Amino acid sequence: MLEFVEYAAQQQHKATVIWLHGLGDSGNGFLPIAPELALPDELGVRFVFPHAPVQPVTVNGGMEMRAWYDIKTMDLENRADEAGVRESAALVSSLIEKEIAAGIPADKIILAGFSQGGVISLHLAPRLPFQVAGVMALSTYMCAPQKLADEAQQSALNIFMAHGSHDPVVPMQAGKTAYDALVNQGYDVSWQDYPMEHQVCLEELKAIRAWLISRLS
């Protein structure tokens, strides 16, 4: 089971947000955002921030760091190591199943991710045997979008996507390509972009807060 840090529900635990970090970060990176979102206490939202496994990353000279998968090339078509994506998706799926076993319904679970974490979230959610409340995909792209139609188990999914228009790490067009693939699958996808680089901004957090409240109320 993945190790994680958490921000506990402020009242009875009724819903869970599992939020995956980006390359080289850890669950601690996004932990401070949970209280900043100031979600209504009565929603009972617990935030879980898993730590990705430590592994060598090819484009970083084989340096070991927390990564959800190896990156062998910066070419966006082949950037995500598919085998690694599937391995990490299985680990995150176990976290979701643990929440369900603890009594949290699947439709009260949000799967969120930034950059590499967003790749895992967008890969996993459509392939789950149950429908989650939604997916939050920030500054990210898709692994093997051409396989989505054949592998998807969900016919409906609500997805919040946000991207920086000046992102030098994951160009916004890569996010748009993922958006198009998800829309073509028939999913309910919202898109917002902000004049920022590979990061999260205040206006984005306001939109995230509103979306989380709408999905978990």
CSV table of C-alpha atoms in Angstrom, one decimal:
chain,number,residue,atom,x,y,z
A,1,MET,CA,0.0,0.0,0.0
A,2,LEU,CA,1.2,3.5,-0.9
A,3,GLU,CA,2.4,5.6,2.1
A,4,PHE,CA,0.6,9.0,2.3
A,5,VAL,CA,-0.1,12.1,4.4
A,6,GLU,CA,-3.6,13.2,5.1
A,7,TYR,CA,-5.8,16.1,6.1
A,8,ALA,CA,-8.6,14.8,8.2
A,9,ALA,CA,-12.3,15.5,7.7
A,10,GLN,CA,-13.3,18.3,10.0
A,11,GLN,CA,-16.6,16.5,11.0
A,12,GLN,CA,-17.7,13.0,10.3
A,13,HIS,CA,-15.8,11.5,7.4
A,14,LYS,CA,-18.2,11.3,4.4
A,15,ALA,CA,-16.0,11.9,1.4
A,16,THR,CA,-12.4,11.5,0.2
A,17,VAL,CA,-10.1,13.3,-2.2
A,18,ILE,CA,-7.1,11.3,-3.3
A,19,TRP,CA,-4.6,13.8,-4.7
A,20,LEU,CA,-1.5,12.7,-6.6
A,21,HIS,CA,1.6,14.9,-6.8
A,22,GLY,CA,3.9,15.5,-9.7
A,23,LEU,CA,7.4,14.3,-10.6
A,24,GLY,CA,10.0,14.7,-7.8
A,25,ASP,CA,7.5,16.0,-5.3
A,26,SER,CA,5.7,14.1,-2.5
A,27,GLY,CA,2.3,14.0,-0.9
A,28,ASN,CA,3.5,16.9,1.4
A,29,GLY,CA,3.6,19.2,-1.7
A,30,PHE,CA,-0.1,19.7,-1.9
A,31,LEU,CA,-1.0,19.0,1.7
A,32,PRO,CA,-1.1,22.8,2.6
A,33,ILE,CA,-3.8,23.3,-0.1
A,34,ALA,CA,-6.4,21.2,1.8
A,35,PRO,CA,-7.1,23.7,4.6
A,36,GLU,CA,-6.8,26.6,2.2
A,37,LEU,CA,-9.7,25.3,0.1
A,38,ALA,CA,-11.9,25.7,3.3
A,39,LEU,CA,-14.5,23.2,2.2
A,40,PRO,CA,-17.7,23.2,4.3
A,41,ASP,CA,-17.1,21.1,7.4
A,42,GLU,CA,-20.4,19.3,7.0
A,43,LEU,CA,-19.2,17.7,3.7
A,44,GLY,CA,-16.8,15.7,5.9
A,45,VAL,CA,-14.0,15.6,3.3
A,46,ARG,CA,-10.8,13.8,4.1
A,47,PHE,CA,-7.8,14.5,1.8
A,48,VAL,CA,-5.3,11.7,1.1
A,49,PHE,CA,-1.9,12.7,-0.5
A,50,PRO,CA,0.0,9.5,-1.4
A,51,HIS,CA,3.8,9.5,-2.0
A,52,ALA,CA,4.8,8.0,-5.4
A,53,PRO,CA,7.5,5.3,-5.3
A,54,VAL,CA,11.1,6.3,-5.6
A,55,GLN,CA,12.6,5.2,-8.9
A,56,PRO,CA,15.2,6.3,-11.5
A,57,VAL,CA,14.0,8.7,-14.1
A,58,THR,CA,15.7,8.4,-17.5
A,59,VAL,CA,15.4,12.0,-18.6
A,60,ASN,CA,16.9,13.2,-15.3
A,61,GLY,CA,20.1,11.1,-15.9
A,62,GLY,CA,18.7,8.1,-14.1
A,63,MET,CA,18.5,10.1,-10.8
A,64,GLU,CA,16.2,8.4,-8.3
A,65,MET,CA,13.2,10.5,-7.2
A,66,ARG,CA,9.5,10.1,-6.4
A,67,ALA,CA,7.8,9.3,-9.7
A,68,TRP,CA,4.6,7.6,-10.8
A,69,TYR,CA,6.4,6.3,-13.9
A,70,ASP,CA,9.6,6.7,-15.8
A,71,ILE,CA,10.0,9.4,-18.4
A,72,LYS,CA,12.3,8.1,-21.2
A,73,THR,CA,11.8,11.0,-23.6
A,74,MET,CA,10.3,14.5,-23.4
A,75,ASP,CA,8.3,13.7,-26.6
A,76,LEU,CA,4.7,13.9,-25.4
A,77,GLU,CA,3.5,11.0,-27.6
A,78,ASN,CA,5.8,8.7,-25.7
A,79,ARG,CA,6.6,10.6,-22.5
A,80,ALA,CA,4.6,8.4,-20.1
A,81,ASP,CA,6.0,4.9,-19.6
A,82,GLU,CA,2.8,2.9,-20.1
A,83,ALA,CA,3.8,-0.1,-18.0
A,84,GLY,CA,4.8,2.2,-15.1
A,85,VAL,CA,1.5,4.1,-15.4
A,86,ARG,CA,-0.4,0.9,-15.1
A,87,GLU,CA,1.6,-0.2,-12.1
A,88,SER,CA,1.0,3.1,-10.3
A,89,ALA,CA,-2.7,3.1,-11.3
A,90,ALA,CA,-3.1,-0.3,-9.6
A,91,LEU,CA,-1.5,1.0,-6.4
A,92,VAL,CA,-3.8,4.0,-6.4
A,93,SER,CA,-6.8,1.7,-7.1
A,94,SER,CA,-5.9,-0.1,-3.9
A,95,LEU,CA,-6.2,3.2,-2.0
A,96,ILE,CA,-9.6,3.8,-3.4
A,97,GLU,CA,-10.8,0.3,-2.5
A,98,LYS,CA,-9.5,0.9,1.0
A,99,GLU,CA,-11.7,4.0,1.3
A,100,ILE,CA,-14.7,2.0,0.0
A,101,ALA,CA,-14.0,-0.8,2.5
A,102,ALA,CA,-14.0,1.9,5.2
A,103,GLY,CA,-17.6,2.9,4.3
A,104,ILE,CA,-17.0,5.8,1.9
A,105,PRO,CA,-19.2,5.3,-1.3
A,106,ALA,CA,-17.4,5.4,-4.6
A,107,ASP,CA,-19.6,8.4,-5.6
A,108,LYS,CA,-18.1,10.4,-2.7
A,109,ILE,CA,-14.5,9.8,-3.8
A,110,ILE,CA,-12.6,12.3,-6.0
A,111,LEU,CA,-9.4,11.3,-7.8
A,112,ALA,CA,-7.1,14.3,-8.4
A,113,GLY,CA,-3.6,14.7,-9.8
A,114,PHE,CA,-1.1,17.3,-10.9
A,115,SER,CA,1.2,16.6,-13.9
A,116,GLN,CA,2.3,13.0,-13.5
A,117,GLY,CA,-0.3,12.5,-10.9
A,118,GLY,CA,-2.9,13.7,-13.4
A,119,VAL,CA,-1.8,11.2,-15.9
A,120,ILE,CA,-2.5,8.4,-13.4
A,121,SER,CA,-5.9,9.9,-12.5
A,122,LEU,CA,-7.0,10.2,-16.1
A,123,HIS,CA,-5.8,6.7,-16.8
A,124,LEU,CA,-7.3,5.0,-13.8
A,125,ALA,CA,-10.8,6.6,-13.4
A,126,PRO,CA,-12.3,5.5,-16.7
A,127,ARG,CA,-11.0,1.9,-16.2
A,128,LEU,CA,-12.4,1.5,-12.7
A,129,PRO,CA,-15.2,-1.1,-12.3
A,130,PHE,CA,-17.2,1.6,-10.3
A,131,GLN,CA,-17.8,5.3,-10.9
A,132,VAL,CA,-16.1,7.9,-8.7
A,133,ALA,CA,-17.5,11.3,-8.0
A,134,GLY,CA,-15.1,13.0,-10.4
A,135,VAL,CA,-11.6,13.5,-11.6
A,136,MET,CA,-9.5,16.6,-11.2
A,137,ALA,CA,-6.7,16.7,-13.7
A,138,LEU,CA,-4.3,19.7,-13.4
A,139,SER,CA,-1.5,20.7,-15.8
A,140,THR,CA,-1.4,17.2,-17.3
A,141,TYR,CA,-1.8,14.9,-20.3
A,142,MET,CA,-2.9,11.4,-21.2
A,143,CYS,CA,-1.1,8.1,-21.5
A,144,ALA,CA,-2.1,6.0,-24.5
A,145,PRO,CA,-5.3,8.0,-25.3
A,146,GLN,CA,-5.8,5.8,-28.3
A,147,LYS,CA,-6.5,2.8,-26.0
A,148,LEU,CA,-9.2,4.6,-23.9
A,149,ALA,CA,-12.2,3.6,-26.1
A,150,ASP,CA,-11.3,-0.1,-25.9
A,151,GLU,CA,-10.4,-0.2,-22.2
A,152,ALA,CA,-12.9,2.3,-20.6
A,153,GLN,CA,-15.4,0.7,-18.2
A,154,GLN,CA,-17.2,3.9,-17.4
A,155,SER,CA,-19.7,5.4,-19.8
A,156,ALA,CA,-20.1,8.6,-17.8
A,157,LEU,CA,-17.5,10.6,-15.8
A,158,ASN,CA,-17.2,14.2,-14.6
A,159,ILE,CA,-13.7,15.6,-15.1
A,160,PHE,CA,-12.3,19.0,-14.1
A,161,MET,CA,-9.3,20.0,-16.2
A,162,ALA,CA,-7.1,23.1,-15.7
A,163,HIS,CA,-3.8,24.1,-17.3
A,164,GLY,CA,-1.4,27.0,-17.5
A,165,SER,CA,-1.3,28.7,-20.9
A,166,HIS,CA,2.5,29.4,-20.5
A,167,ASP,CA,3.4,25.9,-19.2
A,168,PRO,CA,6.9,25.0,-20.5
A,169,VAL,CA,6.8,21.5,-18.9
A,170,VAL,CA,3.5,20.1,-20.2
A,171,PRO,CA,2.4,22.4,-23.1
A,172,MET,CA,-1.2,23.3,-22.9
A,173,GLN,CA,-1.9,21.6,-26.3
A,174,ALA,CA,-1.1,18.3,-24.6
A,175,GLY,CA,-3.8,19.0,-22.1
A,176,LYS,CA,-6.2,19.9,-24.9
A,177,THR,CA,-5.4,16.6,-26.7
A,178,ALA,CA,-6.4,14.8,-23.5
A,179,TYR,CA,-9.5,16.9,-23.2
A,180,ASP,CA,-10.5,16.0,-26.8
A,181,ALA,CA,-10.0,12.3,-26.1
A,182,LEU,CA,-12.2,12.4,-23.0
A,183,VAL,CA,-14.9,14.4,-24.7
A,184,ASN,CA,-14.9,12.0,-27.6
A,185,GLN,CA,-15.5,9.2,-25.0
A,186,GLY,CA,-18.7,11.0,-24.0
A,187,TYR,CA,-17.4,12.3,-20.6
A,188,ASP,CA,-18.5,15.5,-19.0
A,189,VAL,CA,-15.3,17.5,-19.1
A,190,SER,CA,-14.8,21.2,-18.1
A,191,TRP,CA,-11.7,23.1,-19.2
A,192,GLN,CA,-10.1,26.1,-17.7
A,193,ASP,CA,-6.8,27.7,-18.4
A,194,TYR,CA,-4.8,30.4,-16.6
A,195,PRO,CA,-1.9,32.7,-17.6
A,196,MET,CA,0.6,30.7,-15.6
A,197,GLU,CA,3.4,28.2,-16.0
A,198,HIS,CA,3.6,24.6,-14.5
A,199,GLN,CA,1.9,25.5,-11.2
A,200,VAL,CA,-1.4,26.1,-9.5
A,201,CYS,CA,-2.8,29.6,-9.0
A,202,LEU,CA,-5.3,31.3,-6.7
A,203,GLU,CA,-8.1,31.6,-9.4
A,204,GLU,CA,-7.6,27.9,-10.1
A,205,LEU,CA,-8.0,27.0,-6.4
A,206,LYS,CA,-11.3,29.0,-6.3
A,207,ALA,CA,-12.6,27.0,-9.3
A,208,ILE,CA,-11.4,23.7,-7.7
A,209,ARG,CA,-13.2,24.6,-4.5
A,210,ALA,CA,-16.5,25.3,-6.3
A,211,TRP,CA,-16.2,22.1,-8.3
A,212,LEU,CA,-15.4,19.9,-5.2
A,213,ILE,CA,-18.4,21.3,-3.4
A,214,SER,CA,-20.7,20.7,-6.4
A,215,ARG,CA,-19.5,17.1,-6.7
A,216,LEU,CA,-19.5,16.2,-3.0
A,217,SER,CA,-22.6,17.9,-1.8
